[in-house]
Coordinates of C-alpha atoms in Angstrom, one line a residue:
M1 CA 8.3 -31.3 12.7
E2 CA 6.3 -28.9 10.1
Q3 CA 5.4 -25.7 11.5
I4 CA 1.7 -25.5 10.9
Q5 CA 0.8 -22.3 9.3
T6 CA -2.3 -19.7 10.6
P7 CA -4.7 -18.9 7.9
R8 CA -4.3 -15.5 7.1
L9 CA -6.5 -13.9 4.6
C10 CA -5.5 -10.2 2.9
I11 CA -7.8 -7.6 1.8
D12 CA -6.1 -5.2 -0.2
G13 CA -8.1 -1.7 -0.5
R14 CA -5.6 0.5 -2.1
S15 CA -8.0 0.7 -4.6
A16 CA -9.8 2.7 -3.0
H17 CA -7.3 5.8 -2.2
Q18 CA -5.5 5.5 -6.1
L19 CA -8.3 4.8 -8.5
G20 CA -11.4 8.0 -6.7
P21 CA -14.5 6.7 -7.5
R22 CA -13.3 3.2 -9.5
G23 CA -12.2 2.6 -6.4
L24 CA -15.0 3.3 -3.7
I25 CA -16.6 -0.6 -3.1
A26 CA -12.9 -1.0 -1.8
Q27 CA -13.8 1.0 1.0
E28 CA -17.5 0.0 1.6
V29 CA -16.4 -3.5 1.1
I30 CA -13.6 -3.5 3.6
D31 CA -15.8 -0.6 6.4
Q32 CA -19.2 -3.2 5.2
L33 CA -17.0 -6.1 6.7
V34 CA -15.5 -5.0 10.2
A35 CA -18.8 -3.1 10.7
G36 CA -20.2 -6.6 10.9
H37 CA -18.6 -8.5 13.9
G38 CA -21.6 -10.5 15.2
E39 CA -23.5 -9.4 12.8
G40 CA -25.9 -12.7 11.0
N41 CA -24.7 -13.0 7.7
A42 CA -22.4 -10.1 7.3
S43 CA -20.1 -11.7 10.3
S44 CA -16.8 -13.2 9.4
E45 CA -14.3 -15.5 10.7
W46 CA -11.3 -14.3 9.4
I47 CA -12.8 -10.2 10.5
E48 CA -13.8 -12.1 13.1
K49 CA -10.7 -13.8 14.2
K50 CA -8.3 -12.1 13.0
R51 CA -6.8 -14.0 10.7
T52 CA -7.2 -10.9 8.1
V53 CA -4.5 -7.9 7.1
L54 CA -5.7 -5.5 4.9
L55 CA -3.3 -3.5 2.4
A56 CA -3.7 -0.3 2.6
H57 CA -1.6 3.0 1.6
P58 CA -0.3 5.1 4.9
A59 CA -2.9 7.3 5.0
Q60 CA -6.2 5.9 4.2
V61 CA -8.9 6.0 6.9
F62 CA -10.1 2.4 7.6
S63 CA -13.4 2.2 10.2
G64 CA -11.8 -0.4 12.7
Q65 CA -8.2 -2.0 13.7
L66 CA -7.2 -4.6 11.2
K67 CA -4.2 -5.4 11.6
R68 CA -2.1 -3.4 8.5
S69 CA 0.5 -3.4 6.2
D70 CA 1.1 0.3 4.4
T71 CA 2.8 0.5 1.2
K72 CA 3.3 3.3 -0.7
R73 CA 3.3 1.1 -3.2
K74 CA 0.9 1.5 -6.6
V75 CA -0.4 -0.7 -8.8
T76 CA 1.1 -1.9 -11.5
R77 CA 1.4 -4.6 -14.4
S78 CA 5.2 -4.5 -14.0
L79 CA 6.7 -7.6 -13.3
L80 CA 8.4 -6.2 -10.7
Y81 CA 5.6 -5.2 -8.9
W82 CA 4.3 -9.2 -9.6
L83 CA 7.7 -9.8 -7.4
W84 CA 6.7 -7.6 -4.3
E85 CA 3.6 -8.7 -4.7
K86 CA 4.7 -12.3 -4.3
S87 CA 7.3 -11.7 -2.2
F88 CA 5.1 -9.5 0.6
A89 CA 2.6 -13.4 0.4
K90 CA 4.8 -15.6 1.8
K91 CA 6.6 -12.5 4.7
A92 CA 3.5 -11.3 5.6
N93 CA 2.1 -15.8 5.9
I94 CA -0.5 -15.4 3.0
S95 CA -3.3 -17.8 3.3
R96 CA -6.0 -16.0 1.5
F97 CA -5.9 -12.9 -1.4
H98 CA -8.8 -10.1 -1.7
R99 CA -7.5 -7.7 -4.3
F100 CA -9.5 -4.8 -5.7
R101 CA -8.7 -3.8 -9.9
P102 CA -9.4 -2.4 -13.2
I103 CA -9.6 -5.1 -15.9
D104 CA -6.8 -3.6 -17.5
K105 CA -4.4 -3.4 -13.9
L106 CA -4.5 -7.3 -13.5
N107 CA -0.5 -8.2 -12.5
P108 CA 0.3 -12.2 -13.1
S109 CA -2.1 -14.3 -10.7
L110 CA -0.4 -15.9 -7.8
K111 CA -0.1 -18.9 -6.2
I112 CA -2.5 -19.0 -3.0
P113 CA -6.1 -18.8 -3.6
T114 CA -7.4 -15.7 -5.0
I115 CA -10.5 -13.3 -5.1
T116 CA -10.5 -10.9 -7.7
T117 CA -13.4 -8.3 -7.0
L118 CA -12.9 -6.6 -11.0
L119 CA -13.4 -2.9 -11.4
P120 CA -13.2 -0.4 -15.0
G121 CA -10.2 -0.1 -16.0
K122 CA -9.2 2.8 -18.8
G123 CA -7.2 1.2 -21.1
G124 CA -9.8 -1.4 -23.0
L125 CA -9.8 -5.5 -22.5
P126 CA -6.8 -7.0 -21.6
F127 CA -5.2 -10.1 -23.3
F128 CA -4.6 -12.5 -21.0
I129 CA -6.5 -13.6 -17.6
S130 CA -5.7 -15.8 -15.7
R131 CA -8.6 -18.7 -15.1
R132 CA -5.9 -21.2 -13.1
T133 CA -8.6 -23.2 -10.3
N134 CA -7.2 -21.1 -7.7
Q135 CA -8.6 -17.9 -9.3
E136 CA -12.3 -16.8 -8.5
Y137 CA -13.6 -13.2 -9.8
I138 CA -16.5 -10.9 -8.1
V139 CA -19.0 -8.5 -10.8
P140 CA -21.4 -6.2 -10.5
S141 CA -23.1 -7.5 -13.9
V142 CA -24.4 -11.1 -15.5
N143 CA -23.2 -8.8 -18.4
D144 CA -20.2 -8.3 -16.7
G145 CA -19.3 -12.3 -16.5
K146 CA -20.3 -13.6 -19.4
I147 CA -17.1 -11.2 -20.7
L148 CA -15.1 -13.2 -18.4
E149 CA -16.5 -16.7 -20.0
K150 CA -16.2 -15.9 -23.5
H151 CA -13.6 -13.7 -23.8
Y152 CA -11.2 -15.3 -21.2
H153 CA -13.0 -18.7 -21.5
I154 CA -13.3 -18.4 -16.8
P155 CA -15.8 -21.0 -16.0
E156 CA -18.5 -20.1 -14.7
D157 CA -18.0 -21.0 -11.0
Q158 CA -15.3 -18.9 -10.6
I159 CA -17.3 -16.5 -11.9
H160 CA -19.5 -14.4 -8.9
V161 CA -22.2 -11.7 -9.6
F162 CA -22.8 -9.3 -6.1
R163 CA -24.7 -6.6 -7.6
P164 CA -23.8 -3.4 -6.5
R165 CA -25.2 -1.6 -3.2
T166 CA -25.4 1.8 -1.9
R167 CA -22.5 3.1 0.7
R168 CA -23.8 2.2 4.2
Y169 CA -23.6 5.7 5.4
V170 CA -26.7 6.4 3.6
H171 CA -28.4 4.9 6.8
F172 CA -26.4 7.7 9.9
V173 CA -26.5 11.2 8.2
D174 CA -29.6 13.9 7.7
P175 CA -31.6 13.2 4.9
L176 CA -30.3 15.2 2.0
K177 CA -32.0 18.4 2.8
H178 CA -31.9 20.1 -1.4
T179 CA -31.2 24.0 -1.8
G180 CA -33.8 26.1 -3.8
E181 CA -32.3 25.9 -6.5
G182 CA -30.6 22.7 -8.5
N183 CA -28.7 21.7 -11.4
I184 CA -29.0 19.1 -14.1
L185 CA -26.0 17.3 -13.3
F186 CA -23.6 15.4 -15.8
L187 CA -22.3 13.2 -14.8
I188 CA -19.4 11.5 -17.0
G189 CA -17.7 8.6 -16.3
D190 CA -16.0 8.0 -20.0
K191 CA -15.2 9.2 -23.0
K192 CA -17.6 6.8 -24.6
G193 CA -20.2 8.3 -22.0
A194 CA -19.2 12.0 -23.2
R195 CA -19.2 11.4 -26.7
N196 CA -23.1 12.7 -27.7
L197 CA -22.9 15.7 -24.6
K198 CA -23.8 18.8 -26.6
K199 CA -26.4 17.8 -28.2
L200 CA -28.0 16.2 -24.5
K201 CA -27.2 19.4 -23.5
K202 CA -29.3 21.2 -26.3
V203 CA -32.4 19.2 -25.7
F204 CA -32.4 19.3 -21.8
S205 CA -32.2 23.1 -21.9
E206 CA -35.1 23.0 -24.2
V207 CA -37.0 20.1 -22.1
Y208 CA -36.4 21.7 -18.8
A209 CA -35.3 25.1 -20.3
N210 CA -35.5 27.0 -16.4
I211 CA -33.3 24.3 -15.2
P212 CA -28.7 25.1 -15.1
Q213 CA -27.1 22.8 -16.2
K214 CA -23.2 21.4 -14.6
V215 CA -20.2 19.3 -15.7
I216 CA -18.2 16.9 -13.9
R217 CA -16.5 14.2 -15.2
L218 CA -15.5 11.9 -12.9
K219 CA -11.4 10.7 -12.4
D220 CA -9.0 9.3 -10.1
S221 CA -8.7 12.7 -8.6
T222 CA -12.1 13.4 -7.4
N223 CA -13.3 13.8 -4.7
V224 CA -16.7 11.9 -4.3
S225 CA -16.8 10.6 -0.5
A226 CA -19.5 10.9 1.6
T227 CA -19.4 14.7 2.7
P228 CA -19.0 16.3 -0.7
W229 CA -20.7 13.6 -2.6
M230 CA -23.7 14.9 -0.2
K231 CA -22.6 18.6 -0.9
I232 CA -23.1 18.3 -5.6
L233 CA -26.3 16.2 -4.6
Q234 CA -27.7 19.3 -2.6
N235 CA -27.4 21.0 -5.8
T236 CA -28.6 18.9 -8.4
K237 CA -32.2 18.1 -9.2
V238 CA -31.9 15.7 -11.8
C239 CA -28.8 13.3 -13.3
V240 CA -27.6 12.3 -15.9
Y241 CA -25.1 9.5 -15.3
L242 CA -22.9 8.8 -18.7
S243 CA -20.8 6.0 -18.5
S244 CA -21.1 2.5 -20.1
E245 CA -17.7 1.2 -18.5
S246 CA -18.2 -2.5 -17.9
F247 CA -17.7 -3.8 -14.2
D248 CA -18.9 -0.2 -13.3
W249 CA -20.2 -0.8 -9.7
A250 CA -23.4 2.8 -10.5
T251 CA -22.6 4.0 -6.4
L252 CA -22.7 7.4 -7.6
P253 CA -26.4 6.8 -9.8
L254 CA -27.7 4.5 -7.6
E255 CA -27.0 6.7 -4.1
A256 CA -28.3 10.2 -6.0
I257 CA -32.0 7.7 -6.7
Y258 CA -32.0 6.7 -2.6
W259 CA -32.2 11.0 -2.0
N260 CA -35.0 10.5 -4.6
I261 CA -33.2 13.4 -7.3
P262 CA -34.3 11.9 -10.7
T263 CA -31.3 10.2 -12.4
L264 CA -31.3 9.4 -15.4
F265 CA -28.4 6.7 -17.1
L266 CA -27.6 4.7 -20.7
D267 CA -29.3 1.7 -22.1
S268 CA -25.3 -0.1 -22.7
H269 CA -25.1 0.0 -18.8
S270 CA -24.9 -3.2 -18.1
A271 CA -25.3 -3.0 -14.1
L272 CA -28.4 -0.5 -14.1
N273 CA -30.0 -2.3 -16.7
E274 CA -30.9 -5.5 -14.8
L275 CA -31.0 -3.4 -11.6
L276 CA -34.2 -1.7 -13.6
P277 CA -34.6 -3.5 -17.1
Q278 CA -36.7 -2.2 -19.3
S279 CA -36.8 1.2 -17.0
T280 CA -38.2 3.9 -18.2
L281 CA -35.2 6.7 -17.1
R282 CA -33.1 4.6 -19.4
L283 CA -31.5 8.0 -21.3
S284 CA -32.8 6.7 -24.8
Q285 CA -36.6 6.3 -23.6
F286 CA -36.3 9.4 -21.5
L287 CA -35.4 11.1 -25.2
I288 CA -38.8 9.2 -26.5
N289 CA -41.1 10.6 -24.0
Q290 CA -39.5 13.6 -22.4
P291 CA -41.2 13.8 -19.2
S292 CA -42.1 17.0 -16.9
Y293 CA -39.9 17.2 -14.0
T294 CA -43.2 16.5 -12.0
E295 CA -43.3 12.6 -14.2
L296 CA -39.7 12.6 -14.0
K297 CA -40.3 12.2 -9.8
T298 CA -42.6 10.0 -9.9
L299 CA -40.4 7.3 -11.8
T300 CA -37.6 8.0 -9.7
L301 CA -40.1 6.9 -7.1
K302 CA -41.0 3.8 -8.3
A303 CA -36.4 2.9 -9.9
K304 CA -36.6 3.7 -5.8
D305 CA -39.1 0.9 -5.2
E306 CA -37.2 -1.7 -7.1
L307 CA -34.3 -1.2 -6.4
E308 CA -35.0 -2.0 -2.3
T309 CA -36.7 -4.2 -2.8
Q310 CA -33.9 -6.0 -3.7
G311 CA -31.7 -4.6 -1.0
V312 CA -29.7 -2.7 -2.6
F313 CA -29.8 0.6 0.3
L314 CA -29.6 -2.4 3.0
P315 CA -25.9 -1.3 4.8
L316 CA -24.9 -5.1 5.5
S317 CA -26.2 -5.9 1.7
M318 CA -22.4 -5.9 0.5
A319 CA -20.8 -7.6 3.5
E320 CA -23.1 -9.7 3.5
Q321 CA -22.5 -10.7 0.4
Y322 CA -18.8 -11.1 1.1
A323 CA -18.7 -13.0 4.2
A324 CA -20.2 -15.3 2.5
L325 CA -17.9 -16.2 -0.1
Y326 CA -15.6 -16.4 2.5
R327 CA -16.9 -19.3 4.1
D328 CA -16.6 -21.1 1.5
M329 CA -13.1 -20.4 1.7
G330 CA -13.2 -23.5 3.9
L331 CA -13.3 -22.3 8.2
V332 CA -10.9 -20.9 10.6
E333 CA -9.2 -22.7 12.5
G334 CA -6.9 -22.2 15.8
P335 CA -6.9 -19.4 18.4
D336 CA -7.3 -15.8 17.8
L337 CA -4.2 -14.3 16.4
P338 CA -3.2 -10.9 18.8
D339 CA -4.0 -7.7 18.5
S340 CA -0.6 -6.6 17.9
G341 CA 0.0 -6.6 13.7
C342 CA 1.2 -8.8 11.8
C343 CA 3.1 -6.7 9.2
N344 CA 3.3 -4.1 10.2

């Protein structure tokens, strides 16, 4: 008699450990899915029926008690890594796979249905991305989706645009307490964003002569978890987000706006421009208008209201988007799995 395989979803959260700021969304999605247990649209049957396996680095800490399979193996595009991933999926009886991957680190796809949340890469766009019908992709902007359609001929129905959100922690901590002093924080996300840094610093020193400047270059080793990031923001009067990377989820600038910090961004940042179309917080508009600090604060509060209307600050909004896609995978049948881990 043929054995019926129990449906099992694997979420690969290692990007949150390996990629620093680029991988923030992996940690947040997993934590929100756990927190969404029994919470209406944020609830996922895959989580509630204990059909989910979390692939993680041993040092990672996530909310809840998801079954874990820990490994120190790093994600690469090598054939050896692909063989390892294929073997893991077979041994763990994985029937669905959700991975978070930089656009330039997409190893060959597995045969099982796979959802890939795309993240910014460092090596430019790859030559090839799988467009097999069992592959679906999640991107933070319509423009990012068009890249997949135009360059890789991926069908539109395999692409999902999930709008960026702030992390859930902002609702469960004391309000940000600004210090008496403060900096103009230049947050460098990529090399392209840093090209005109010297000229920008000169302009800002002229417009806001009495405000000191600080530069942080975001690297995979940069710790921007909740506590250190809030400490940085406590001493920030203006945040200038210099990143134009494709597939960037813009978590940090959105959180700066949430805390009422004037935040400027490049016109070429797709996700932020789609959330705040024609915004006066675009860097080009700032350079033209050169508003006073008081005016800039007012513009930021207006942008915050626009983002709030779009649900950017809702505590379980990422879970709701992913839970809906998980439901489209099909119903999870059979009894709940026992609490003992299947893959440890």
